[in-house]
Short mmCIF file of C-alpha atoms (C1' of nucleotides) in Angstrom, two decimals:
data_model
loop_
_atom_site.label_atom_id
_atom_site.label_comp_id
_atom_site.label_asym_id
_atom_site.label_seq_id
_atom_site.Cartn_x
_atom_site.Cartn_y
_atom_site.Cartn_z
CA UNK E 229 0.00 0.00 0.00
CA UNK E 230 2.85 2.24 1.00
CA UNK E 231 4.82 1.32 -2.05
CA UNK E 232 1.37 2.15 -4.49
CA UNK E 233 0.30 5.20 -2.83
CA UNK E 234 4.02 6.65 -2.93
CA UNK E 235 4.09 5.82 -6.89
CA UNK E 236 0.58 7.29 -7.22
CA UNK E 237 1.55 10.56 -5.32
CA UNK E 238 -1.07 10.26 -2.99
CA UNK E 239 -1.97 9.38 1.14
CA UNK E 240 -1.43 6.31 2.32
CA UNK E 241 -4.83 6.49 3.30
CA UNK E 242 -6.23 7.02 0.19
CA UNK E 243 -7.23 3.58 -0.89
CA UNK E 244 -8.92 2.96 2.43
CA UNK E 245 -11.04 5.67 2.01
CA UNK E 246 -11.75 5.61 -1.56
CA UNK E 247 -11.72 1.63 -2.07
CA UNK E 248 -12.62 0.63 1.25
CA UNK E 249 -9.60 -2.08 1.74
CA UNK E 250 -6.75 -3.65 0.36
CA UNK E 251 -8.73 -6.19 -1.02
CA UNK E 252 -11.45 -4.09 -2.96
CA UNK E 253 -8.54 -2.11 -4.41
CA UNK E 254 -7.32 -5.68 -5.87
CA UNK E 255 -11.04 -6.36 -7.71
CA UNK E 256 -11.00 -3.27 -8.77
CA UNK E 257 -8.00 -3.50 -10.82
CA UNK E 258 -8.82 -7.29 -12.25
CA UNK E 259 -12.34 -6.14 -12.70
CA UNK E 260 -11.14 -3.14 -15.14
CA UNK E 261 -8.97 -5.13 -17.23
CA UNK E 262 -10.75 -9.01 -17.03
CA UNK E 263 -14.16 -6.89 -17.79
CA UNK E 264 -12.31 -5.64 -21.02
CA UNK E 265 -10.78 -9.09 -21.24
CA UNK E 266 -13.82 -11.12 -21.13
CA UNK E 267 -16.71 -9.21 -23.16
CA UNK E 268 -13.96 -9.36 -26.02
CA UNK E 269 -13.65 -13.04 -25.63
CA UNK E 270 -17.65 -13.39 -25.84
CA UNK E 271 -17.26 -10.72 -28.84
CA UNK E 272 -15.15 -12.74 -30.42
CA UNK E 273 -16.52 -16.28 -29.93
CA UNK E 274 -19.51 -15.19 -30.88
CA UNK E 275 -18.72 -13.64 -34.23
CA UNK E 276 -17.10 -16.70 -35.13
CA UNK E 277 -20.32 -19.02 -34.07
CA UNK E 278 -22.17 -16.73 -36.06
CA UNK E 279 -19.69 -17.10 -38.91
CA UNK E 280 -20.06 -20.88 -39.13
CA UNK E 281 -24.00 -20.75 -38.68
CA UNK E 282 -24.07 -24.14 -36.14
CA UNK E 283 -21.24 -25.87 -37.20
CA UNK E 284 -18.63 -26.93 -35.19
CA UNK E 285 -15.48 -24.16 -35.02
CA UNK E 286 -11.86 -25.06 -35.69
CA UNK E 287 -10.05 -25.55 -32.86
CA UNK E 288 -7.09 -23.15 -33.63
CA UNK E 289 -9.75 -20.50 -33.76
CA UNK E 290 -11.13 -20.93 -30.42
CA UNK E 291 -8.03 -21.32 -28.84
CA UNK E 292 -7.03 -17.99 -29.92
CA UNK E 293 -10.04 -16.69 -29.55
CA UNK E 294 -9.30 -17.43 -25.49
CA UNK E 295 -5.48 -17.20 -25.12
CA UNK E 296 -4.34 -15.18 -28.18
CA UNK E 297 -6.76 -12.60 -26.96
CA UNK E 298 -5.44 -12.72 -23.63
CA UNK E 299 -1.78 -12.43 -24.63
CA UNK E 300 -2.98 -9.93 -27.72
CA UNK E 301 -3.61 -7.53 -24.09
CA UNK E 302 -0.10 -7.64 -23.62
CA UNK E 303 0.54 -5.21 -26.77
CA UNK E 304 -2.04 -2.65 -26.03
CA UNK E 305 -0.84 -0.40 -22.71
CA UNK E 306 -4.13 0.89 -22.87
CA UNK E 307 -5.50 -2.32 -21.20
CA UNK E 308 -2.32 -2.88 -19.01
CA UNK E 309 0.33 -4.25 -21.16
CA UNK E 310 2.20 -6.65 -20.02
CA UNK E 311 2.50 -5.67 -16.66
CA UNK E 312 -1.29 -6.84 -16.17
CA UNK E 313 -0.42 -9.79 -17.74
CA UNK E 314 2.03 -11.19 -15.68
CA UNK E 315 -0.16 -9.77 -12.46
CA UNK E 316 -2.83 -12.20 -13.73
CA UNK E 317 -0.17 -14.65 -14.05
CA UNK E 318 1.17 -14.80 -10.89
CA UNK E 319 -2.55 -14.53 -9.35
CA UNK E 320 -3.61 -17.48 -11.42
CA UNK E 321 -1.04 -20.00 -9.74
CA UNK E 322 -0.63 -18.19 -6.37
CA UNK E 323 -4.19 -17.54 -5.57
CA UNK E 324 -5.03 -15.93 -2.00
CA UNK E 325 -8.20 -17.28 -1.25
CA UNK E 326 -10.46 -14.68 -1.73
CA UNK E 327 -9.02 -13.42 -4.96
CA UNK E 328 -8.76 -17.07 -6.50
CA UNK E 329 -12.64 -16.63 -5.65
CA UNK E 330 -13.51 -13.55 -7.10
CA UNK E 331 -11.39 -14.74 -10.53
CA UNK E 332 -13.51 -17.75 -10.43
CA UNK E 333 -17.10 -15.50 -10.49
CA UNK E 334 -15.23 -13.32 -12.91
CA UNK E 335 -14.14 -16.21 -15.66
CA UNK E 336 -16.72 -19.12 -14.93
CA UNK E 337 -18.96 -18.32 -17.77
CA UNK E 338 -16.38 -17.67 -20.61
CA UNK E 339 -14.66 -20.18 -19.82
CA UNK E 340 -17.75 -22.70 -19.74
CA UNK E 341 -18.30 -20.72 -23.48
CA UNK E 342 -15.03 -21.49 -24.66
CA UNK E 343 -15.54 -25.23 -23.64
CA UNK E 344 -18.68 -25.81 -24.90
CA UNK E 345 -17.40 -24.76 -28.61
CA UNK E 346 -14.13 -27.18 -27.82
CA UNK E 347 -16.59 -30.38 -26.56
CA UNK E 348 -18.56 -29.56 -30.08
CA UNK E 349 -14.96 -29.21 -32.11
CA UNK E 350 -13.94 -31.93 -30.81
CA UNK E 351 -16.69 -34.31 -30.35
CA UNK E 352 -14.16 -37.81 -30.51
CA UNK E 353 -12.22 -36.57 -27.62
CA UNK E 354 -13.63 -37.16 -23.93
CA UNK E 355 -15.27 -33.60 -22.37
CA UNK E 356 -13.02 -34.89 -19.38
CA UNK E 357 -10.07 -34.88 -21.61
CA UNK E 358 -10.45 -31.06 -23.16
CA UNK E 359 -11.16 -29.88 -19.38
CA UNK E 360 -7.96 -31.25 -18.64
CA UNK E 361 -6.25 -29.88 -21.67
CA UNK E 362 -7.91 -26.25 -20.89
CA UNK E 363 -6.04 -26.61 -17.72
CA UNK E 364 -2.95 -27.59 -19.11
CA UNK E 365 -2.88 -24.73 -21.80
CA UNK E 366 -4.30 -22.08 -19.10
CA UNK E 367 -0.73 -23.25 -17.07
CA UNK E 368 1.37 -22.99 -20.53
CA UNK E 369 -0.18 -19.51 -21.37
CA UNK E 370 -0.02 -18.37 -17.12
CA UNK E 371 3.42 -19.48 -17.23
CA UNK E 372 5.26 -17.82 -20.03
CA UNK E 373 3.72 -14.68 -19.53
CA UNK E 374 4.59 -14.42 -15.76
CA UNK E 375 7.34 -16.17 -16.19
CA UNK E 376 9.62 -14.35 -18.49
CA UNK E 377 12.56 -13.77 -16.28
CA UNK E 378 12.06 -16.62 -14.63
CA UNK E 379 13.08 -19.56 -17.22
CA UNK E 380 16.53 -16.93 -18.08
CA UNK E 381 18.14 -17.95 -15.30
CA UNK E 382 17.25 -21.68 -15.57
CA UNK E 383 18.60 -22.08 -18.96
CA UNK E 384 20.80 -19.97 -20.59
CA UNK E 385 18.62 -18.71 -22.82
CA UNK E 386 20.78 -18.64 -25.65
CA UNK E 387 17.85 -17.17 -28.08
CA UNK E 388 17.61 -14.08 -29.34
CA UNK E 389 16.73 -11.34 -27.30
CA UNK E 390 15.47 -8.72 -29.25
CA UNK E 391 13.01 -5.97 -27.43
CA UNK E 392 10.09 -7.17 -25.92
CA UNK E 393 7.45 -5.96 -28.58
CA UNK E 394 9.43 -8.20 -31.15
CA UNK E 395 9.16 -11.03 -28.67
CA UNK E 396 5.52 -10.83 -28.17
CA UNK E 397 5.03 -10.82 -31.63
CA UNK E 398 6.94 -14.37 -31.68
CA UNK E 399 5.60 -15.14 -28.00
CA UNK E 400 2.14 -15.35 -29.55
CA UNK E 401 2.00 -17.97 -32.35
CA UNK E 402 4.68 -19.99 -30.85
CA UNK E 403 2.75 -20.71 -27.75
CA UNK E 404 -0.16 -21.22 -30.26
CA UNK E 405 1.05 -24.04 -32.20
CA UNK E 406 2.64 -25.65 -28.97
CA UNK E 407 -0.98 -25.41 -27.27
CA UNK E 408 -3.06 -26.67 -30.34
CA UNK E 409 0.02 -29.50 -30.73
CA UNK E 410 -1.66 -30.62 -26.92
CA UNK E 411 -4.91 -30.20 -27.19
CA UNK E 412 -5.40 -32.00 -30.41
CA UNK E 413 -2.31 -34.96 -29.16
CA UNK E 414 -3.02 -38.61 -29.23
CA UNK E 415 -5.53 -39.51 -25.89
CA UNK E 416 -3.91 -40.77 -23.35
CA UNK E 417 -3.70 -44.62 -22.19
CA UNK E 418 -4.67 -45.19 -18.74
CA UNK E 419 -2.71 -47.80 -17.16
CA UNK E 420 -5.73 -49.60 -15.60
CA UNK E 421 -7.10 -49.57 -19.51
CA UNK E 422 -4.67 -51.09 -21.16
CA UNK E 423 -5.83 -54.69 -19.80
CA UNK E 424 -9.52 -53.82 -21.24
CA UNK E 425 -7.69 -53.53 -24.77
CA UNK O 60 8.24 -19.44 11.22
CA UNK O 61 5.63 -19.68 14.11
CA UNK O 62 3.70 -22.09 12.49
CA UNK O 63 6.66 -24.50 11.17
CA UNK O 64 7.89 -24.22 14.60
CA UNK O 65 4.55 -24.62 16.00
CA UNK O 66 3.62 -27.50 14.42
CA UNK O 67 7.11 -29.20 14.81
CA UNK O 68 6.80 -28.56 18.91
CA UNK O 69 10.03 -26.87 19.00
CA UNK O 70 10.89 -23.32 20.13
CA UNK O 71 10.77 -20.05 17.64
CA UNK O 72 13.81 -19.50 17.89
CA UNK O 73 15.53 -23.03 16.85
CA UNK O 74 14.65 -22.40 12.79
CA UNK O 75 17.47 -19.24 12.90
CA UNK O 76 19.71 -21.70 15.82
CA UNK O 77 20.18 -24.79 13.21
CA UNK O 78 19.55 -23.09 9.77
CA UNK O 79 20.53 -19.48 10.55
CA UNK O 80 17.74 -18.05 8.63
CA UNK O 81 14.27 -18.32 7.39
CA UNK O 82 15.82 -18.20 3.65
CA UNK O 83 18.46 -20.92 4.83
CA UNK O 84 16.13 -23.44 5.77
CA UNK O 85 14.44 -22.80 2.52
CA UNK O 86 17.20 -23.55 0.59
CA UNK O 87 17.58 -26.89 2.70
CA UNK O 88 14.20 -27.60 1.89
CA UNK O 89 14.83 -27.50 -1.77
CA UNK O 90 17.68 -28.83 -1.81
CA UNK O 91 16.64 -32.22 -0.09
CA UNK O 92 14.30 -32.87 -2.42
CA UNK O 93 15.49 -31.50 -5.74
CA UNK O 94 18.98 -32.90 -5.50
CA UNK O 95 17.39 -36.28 -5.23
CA UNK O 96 14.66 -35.44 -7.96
CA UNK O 97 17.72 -34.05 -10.58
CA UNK O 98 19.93 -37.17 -9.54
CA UNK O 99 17.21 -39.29 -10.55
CA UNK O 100 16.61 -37.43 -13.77
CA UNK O 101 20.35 -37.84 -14.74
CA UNK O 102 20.33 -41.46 -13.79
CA UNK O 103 17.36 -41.92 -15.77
CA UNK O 104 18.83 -39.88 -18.91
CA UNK O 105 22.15 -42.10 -18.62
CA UNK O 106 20.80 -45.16 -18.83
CA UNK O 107 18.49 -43.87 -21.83
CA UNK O 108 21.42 -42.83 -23.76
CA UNK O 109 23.54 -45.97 -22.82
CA UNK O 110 20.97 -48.23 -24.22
CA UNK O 111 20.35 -45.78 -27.43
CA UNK O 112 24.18 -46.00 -28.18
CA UNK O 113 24.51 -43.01 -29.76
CA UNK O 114 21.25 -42.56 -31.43
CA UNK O 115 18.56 -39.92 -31.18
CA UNK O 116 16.21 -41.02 -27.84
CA UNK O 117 12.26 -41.00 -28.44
CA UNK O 118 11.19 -37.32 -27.74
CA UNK O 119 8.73 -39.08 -25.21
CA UNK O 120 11.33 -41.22 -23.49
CA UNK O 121 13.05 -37.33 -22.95
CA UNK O 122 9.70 -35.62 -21.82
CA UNK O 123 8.80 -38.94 -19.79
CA UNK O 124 12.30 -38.53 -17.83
CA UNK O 125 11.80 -34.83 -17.13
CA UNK O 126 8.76 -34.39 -16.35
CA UNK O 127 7.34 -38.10 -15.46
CA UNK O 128 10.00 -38.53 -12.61
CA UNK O 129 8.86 -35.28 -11.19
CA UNK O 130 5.13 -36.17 -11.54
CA UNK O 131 6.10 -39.75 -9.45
CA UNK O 132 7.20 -37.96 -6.71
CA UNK O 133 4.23 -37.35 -6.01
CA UNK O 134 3.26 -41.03 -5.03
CA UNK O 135 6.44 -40.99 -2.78
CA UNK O 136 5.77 -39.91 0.33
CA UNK O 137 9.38 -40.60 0.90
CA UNK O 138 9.95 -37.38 -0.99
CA UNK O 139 7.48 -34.88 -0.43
CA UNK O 140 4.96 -36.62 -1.93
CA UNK O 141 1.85 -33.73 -3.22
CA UNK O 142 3.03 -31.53 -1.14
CA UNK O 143 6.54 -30.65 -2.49
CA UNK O 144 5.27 -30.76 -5.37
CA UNK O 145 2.77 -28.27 -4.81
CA UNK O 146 5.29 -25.96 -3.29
CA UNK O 147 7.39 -26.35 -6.01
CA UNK O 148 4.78 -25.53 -8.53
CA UNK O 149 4.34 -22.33 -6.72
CA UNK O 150 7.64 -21.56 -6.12
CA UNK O 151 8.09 -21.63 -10.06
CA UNK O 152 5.71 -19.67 -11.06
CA UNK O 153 5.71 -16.96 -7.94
CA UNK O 154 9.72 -16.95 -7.24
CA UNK O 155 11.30 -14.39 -4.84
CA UNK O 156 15.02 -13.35 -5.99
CA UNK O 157 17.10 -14.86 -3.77
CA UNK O 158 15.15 -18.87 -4.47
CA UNK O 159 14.97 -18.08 -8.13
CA UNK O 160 18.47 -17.85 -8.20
CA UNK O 161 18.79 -21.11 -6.08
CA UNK O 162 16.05 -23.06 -8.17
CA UNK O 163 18.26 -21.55 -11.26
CA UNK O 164 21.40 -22.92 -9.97
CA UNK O 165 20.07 -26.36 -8.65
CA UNK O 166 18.55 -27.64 -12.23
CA UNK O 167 20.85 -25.71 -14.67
CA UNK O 168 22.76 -28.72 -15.95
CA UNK O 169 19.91 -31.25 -15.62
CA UNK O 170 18.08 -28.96 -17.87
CA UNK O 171 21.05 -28.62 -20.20
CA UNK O 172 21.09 -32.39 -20.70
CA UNK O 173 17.80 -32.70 -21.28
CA UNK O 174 18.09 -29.92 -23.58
CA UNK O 175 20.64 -31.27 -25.71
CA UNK O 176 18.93 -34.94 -25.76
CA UNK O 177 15.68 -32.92 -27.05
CA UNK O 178 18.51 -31.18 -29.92
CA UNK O 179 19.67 -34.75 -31.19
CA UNK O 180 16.23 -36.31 -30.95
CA UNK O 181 14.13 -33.03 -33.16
CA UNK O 182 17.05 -32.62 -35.65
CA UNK O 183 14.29 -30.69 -37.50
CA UNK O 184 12.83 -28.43 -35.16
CA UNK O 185 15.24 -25.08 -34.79
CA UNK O 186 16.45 -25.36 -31.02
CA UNK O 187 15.26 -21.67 -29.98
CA UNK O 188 11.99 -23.53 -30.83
CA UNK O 189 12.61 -26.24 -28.60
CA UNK O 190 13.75 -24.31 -25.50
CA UNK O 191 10.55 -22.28 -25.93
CA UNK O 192 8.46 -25.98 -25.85
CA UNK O 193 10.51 -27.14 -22.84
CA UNK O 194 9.72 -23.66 -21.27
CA UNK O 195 6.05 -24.33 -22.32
CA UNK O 196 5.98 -27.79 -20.81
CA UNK O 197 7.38 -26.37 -17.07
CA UNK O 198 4.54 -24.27 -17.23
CA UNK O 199 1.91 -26.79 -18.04
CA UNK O 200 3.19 -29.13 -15.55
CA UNK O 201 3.55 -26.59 -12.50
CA UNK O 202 0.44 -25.68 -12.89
CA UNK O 203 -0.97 -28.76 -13.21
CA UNK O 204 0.73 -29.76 -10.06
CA UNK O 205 0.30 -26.32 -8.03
CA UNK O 206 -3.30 -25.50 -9.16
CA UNK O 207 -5.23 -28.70 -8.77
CA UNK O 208 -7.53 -26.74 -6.36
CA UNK O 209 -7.38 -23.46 -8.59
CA UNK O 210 -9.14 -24.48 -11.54
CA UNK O 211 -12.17 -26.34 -10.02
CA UNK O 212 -13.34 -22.99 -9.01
CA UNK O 213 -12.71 -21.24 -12.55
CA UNK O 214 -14.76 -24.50 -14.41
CA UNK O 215 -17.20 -26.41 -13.05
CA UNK O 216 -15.31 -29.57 -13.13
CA UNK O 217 -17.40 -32.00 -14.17
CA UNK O 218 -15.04 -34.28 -14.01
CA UNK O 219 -14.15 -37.87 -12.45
CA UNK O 220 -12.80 -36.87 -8.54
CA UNK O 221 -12.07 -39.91 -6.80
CA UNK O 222 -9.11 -39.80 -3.61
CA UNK O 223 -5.79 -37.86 -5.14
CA UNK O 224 -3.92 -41.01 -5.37
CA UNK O 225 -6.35 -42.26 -8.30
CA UNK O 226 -6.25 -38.58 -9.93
CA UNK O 227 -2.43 -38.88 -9.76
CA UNK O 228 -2.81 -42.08 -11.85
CA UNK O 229 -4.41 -40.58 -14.58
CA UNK O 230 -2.59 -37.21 -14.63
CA UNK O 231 0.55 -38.28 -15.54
CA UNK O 232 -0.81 -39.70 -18.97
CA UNK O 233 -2.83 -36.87 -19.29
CA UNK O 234 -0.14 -34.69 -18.88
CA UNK O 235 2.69 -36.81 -21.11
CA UNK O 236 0.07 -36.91 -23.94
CA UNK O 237 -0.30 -32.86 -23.85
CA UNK O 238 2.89 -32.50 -23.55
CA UNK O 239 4.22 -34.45 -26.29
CA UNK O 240 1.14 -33.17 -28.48
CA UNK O 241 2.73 -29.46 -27.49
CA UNK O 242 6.42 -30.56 -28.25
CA UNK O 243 5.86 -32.54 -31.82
CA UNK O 244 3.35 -29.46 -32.85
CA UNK O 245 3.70 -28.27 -36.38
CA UNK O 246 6.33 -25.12 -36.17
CA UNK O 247 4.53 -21.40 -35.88
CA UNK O 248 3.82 -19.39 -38.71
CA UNK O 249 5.55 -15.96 -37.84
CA UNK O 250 3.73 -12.74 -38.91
CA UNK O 251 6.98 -11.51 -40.53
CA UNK O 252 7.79 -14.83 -42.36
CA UNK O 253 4.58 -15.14 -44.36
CA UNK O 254 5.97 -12.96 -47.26
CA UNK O 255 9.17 -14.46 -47.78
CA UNK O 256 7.80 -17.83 -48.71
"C1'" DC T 57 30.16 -34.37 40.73
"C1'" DT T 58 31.55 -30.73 38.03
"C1'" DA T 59 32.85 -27.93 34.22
"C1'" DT T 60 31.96 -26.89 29.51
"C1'" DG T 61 29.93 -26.57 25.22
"C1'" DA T 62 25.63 -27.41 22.72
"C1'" DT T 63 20.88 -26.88 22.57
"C1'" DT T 64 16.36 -25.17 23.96
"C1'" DA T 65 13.32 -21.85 26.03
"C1'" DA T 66 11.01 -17.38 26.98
"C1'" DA T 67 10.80 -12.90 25.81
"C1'" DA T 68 11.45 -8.91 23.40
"C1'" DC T 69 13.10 -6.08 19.47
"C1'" DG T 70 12.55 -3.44 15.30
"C1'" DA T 71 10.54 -3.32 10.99
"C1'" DA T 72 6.63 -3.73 7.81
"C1'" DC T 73 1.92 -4.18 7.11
"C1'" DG T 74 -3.23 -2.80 6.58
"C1'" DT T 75 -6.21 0.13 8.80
"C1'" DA T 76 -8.32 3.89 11.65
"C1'" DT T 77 -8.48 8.56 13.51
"C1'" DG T 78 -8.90 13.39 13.75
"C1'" DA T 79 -7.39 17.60 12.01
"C1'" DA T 80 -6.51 20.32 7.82
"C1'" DT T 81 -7.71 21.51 3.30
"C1'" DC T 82 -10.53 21.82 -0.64
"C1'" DA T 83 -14.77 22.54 -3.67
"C1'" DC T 84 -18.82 24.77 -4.16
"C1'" DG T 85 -23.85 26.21 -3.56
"C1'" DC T 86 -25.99 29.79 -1.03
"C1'" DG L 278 -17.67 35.11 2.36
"C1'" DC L 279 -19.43 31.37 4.66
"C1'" DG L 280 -20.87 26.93 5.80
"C1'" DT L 281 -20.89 22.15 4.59
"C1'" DG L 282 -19.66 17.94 2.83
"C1'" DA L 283 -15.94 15.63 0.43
"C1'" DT L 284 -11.25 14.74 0.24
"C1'" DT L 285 -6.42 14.76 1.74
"C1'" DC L 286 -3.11 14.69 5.16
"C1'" DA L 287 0.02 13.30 9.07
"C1'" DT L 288 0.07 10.16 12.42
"C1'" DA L 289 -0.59 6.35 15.22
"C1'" DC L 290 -2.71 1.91 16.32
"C1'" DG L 291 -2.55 -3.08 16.61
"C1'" DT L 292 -0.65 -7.23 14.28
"C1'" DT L 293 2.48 -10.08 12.27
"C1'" DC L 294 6.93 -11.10 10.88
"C1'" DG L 295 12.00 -12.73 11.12
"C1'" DT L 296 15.49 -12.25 14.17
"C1'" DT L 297 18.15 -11.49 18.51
"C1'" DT L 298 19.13 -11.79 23.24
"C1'" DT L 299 19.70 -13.77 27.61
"C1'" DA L 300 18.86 -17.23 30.66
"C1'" DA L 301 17.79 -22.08 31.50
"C1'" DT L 302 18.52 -26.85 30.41
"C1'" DC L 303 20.91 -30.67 28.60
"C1'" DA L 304 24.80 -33.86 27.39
"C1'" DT L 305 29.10 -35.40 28.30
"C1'" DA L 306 34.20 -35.63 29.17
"C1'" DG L 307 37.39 -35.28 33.05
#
DNA sequence: CTATGATTAAAACGAACGTATGAATCACGC
DNA sequence: GCGTGATTCATACGTTCGTTTTAATCATAG
C-alpha cells in the first residue's frame, strides 16, 4: 500500500477511504482489465459461431479466440500491457483465497463458453479430456507470460533477445502451435485400460 | 516461522539456531528434495542414452524422464509426496530473488542435458523452438501440479474426482500426452515470415 | 560431581503491514 | 464570504513477521 500510494503521489490512506480495503482495491484492478478481457472473448466467440451458422469451429480458432486474446492484451498499454499480464499470471497459480474466488465468479462463464465450442470441435475426444487440456494450456499460457525472467536464469537462454514488442510478436504464435500441438495430441492410455484392450 | 515451529513442537527460535535463517532453511528444503529429484533425472537420462548408443532417444522417453519422474514424486511420500510438489509448482511460477536464483542454480545442468537430448532427438525443429516448448511444458506441468484446487473454481469440473492417489494415476498420462502433443506441434507461422515464402 | 559446550526456552526487538483517527484543506452552492 | 460535505493529510494503532538476546537446560568428558 505504501509502495502504491508513494508511486501514485497520494496518502497512504487514500485507498482505504476511496476503495474501502486492500482487497477491494485488488477487484478493482482485475475487474477493469478481465471486464475488457472477457466481453472481447464473448465478442469474439460469438462472431465466429455466427460465422459458421451451427457448425462446429476449428479448434485453432477458439483457442485464440481465449489465449491469443489474452496475450494480444499484452501489446495494447491501454488495457495494461504486459505488466497486467504477468499480475494475472502470478494470481492465477498463487491464488489468496479470496481473490482465487472472485477470478472464479469473474471467468466461470467464458470459460464454460469457450468449452462448450471445444466439446462440439472436438466431439471424438472425452469432455473430461479437453477440461484437462484447458487446464494444461491455461498453465502454458499463465506461465510464459509471468514467467519471463524466470526460465533466463534456468537455462541460458541462448535465443535471441530482441526488445520485448518483437518477442511478443513471436511469444504469440509460438505458444499457439505448442498449445493446439496438446490439445489436439493422441488420448492418453490409462494404465488400468490397457488390460480392457 | 511460528507455524513450522509450532507444528514441529520446538521453540521459535531453533529455525534461525540450526539453519541461521528463514531463507536458509528454505534452501535446505529445496535442496533435499530437488537434489534427489535431478539425480534421478540424470540417472534416468544415462541409462536412456547408454541403451540408445549413440542414437537420437524418443522425444517421449526425454519428456517422460523430465517431467514423469517429477510427476512420481508425487506417489512418494518418501519425498514430499503432493506436497513438495505443490510448493514447487508455486515456487516456479511466484519466485522471490534470492530462491529463483537457487532453483536456477540447482537444475541448470539437468536442464542442459535434457536440452541437448531434445537437440539430437528433433534434428528438425530449430532449437530456440525447442527451448521455448521445454519452457512451455514447465509451465503446463507446474500448474498442473500447483493448481489442482485453482481451476475447479474457474470451471465447473465436471469431471471424475475420486481420492488424489487415483487422480495422480491418470494425470501423468494426461499430462505426457499434452505435452508431447505441445512438443511434436507443427512449427509457428511468424507474422513476418509469411511474405518471404 | 563438576565444568563446559551445545541446545532449547522465553521474551522482546525493530521493521513492515493494513487500517483507523482526527485535524486540515478543498470545492462549491448559497 | 461562509458553511458544509468531500477529500487529503500526518500520524498512530494493533498485528504479524523474522530475528536477537539472555537465561535455563541438557549432554558429556574429566
Amino acid at each position: 500500500m505504501r509502495q502504491i500510494t508513494g508511486e501514485a503521489g497520494v496518502n497512504l490512506a487514500a485507498v482505504n477511504y476511496h476503495f474501502g480495503s486492500k482487497e477491494s482495491l485488488m477487484q478493482e484492478v482485475f475487474r477493469r482489465r478481465l471486464d475488457w478481457l472477457n466481453d472481447e472473448r464473448m465478442r469474439v466467440l460469438n462472431a465466429l459461431e455466427t460465422e459458421a451458422a451451427g457448425k462446429p469451429l476449428k479448434p485453432s480458432l477458439i483457442v485464440d479466440g481465449f489465449f491469443g486474446t489474452l496475450l494480444r492484451m499484452a501489446d495494447d498499454d491501454e488495457r495494461g500491457g504486459v505488466t497486467f499480464l504477468r499480475l494475472l499470471g502470478r494470481t492465477l497459480t498463487d491464488p489468496s483465497e479470496f481473490i482465487r474466488t472472485f477470478l472464479a465468479h469473474e471467468y466461470a462463464s467464458v470459460v464454460d463458453r469457450y468449452k462448450e465450442a471445444l466439446f462440439k470441435a472436438l466431439p471424438d475426444v472425452p469432455k473430461a479430456e479437453i477440461v484437462w487440456r484447458f487446464h494444461f494450456m491455461l498453465g502454458a499460457t499463465s506461465y510464459a507470460i509471468a514467467g519471463t525472467d524466470a526460465l533466463r536464469l534456468v537455462t541460458d537462454w541462448q535465443i535471441e533477445d530482441a526488445d520485448s514488442t518483437d518477442r511478443l510478436d513471436r511469444l504469440v504464435p509460438r505458444l499457439m502451435s505448442f498449445l493446439l500441438g496438446g490439445l489436439r495430441a493422441p488420448l492418453p492410455q490409462f494404465p488400468d485400460e490397457v488390460t480392457k484392450q
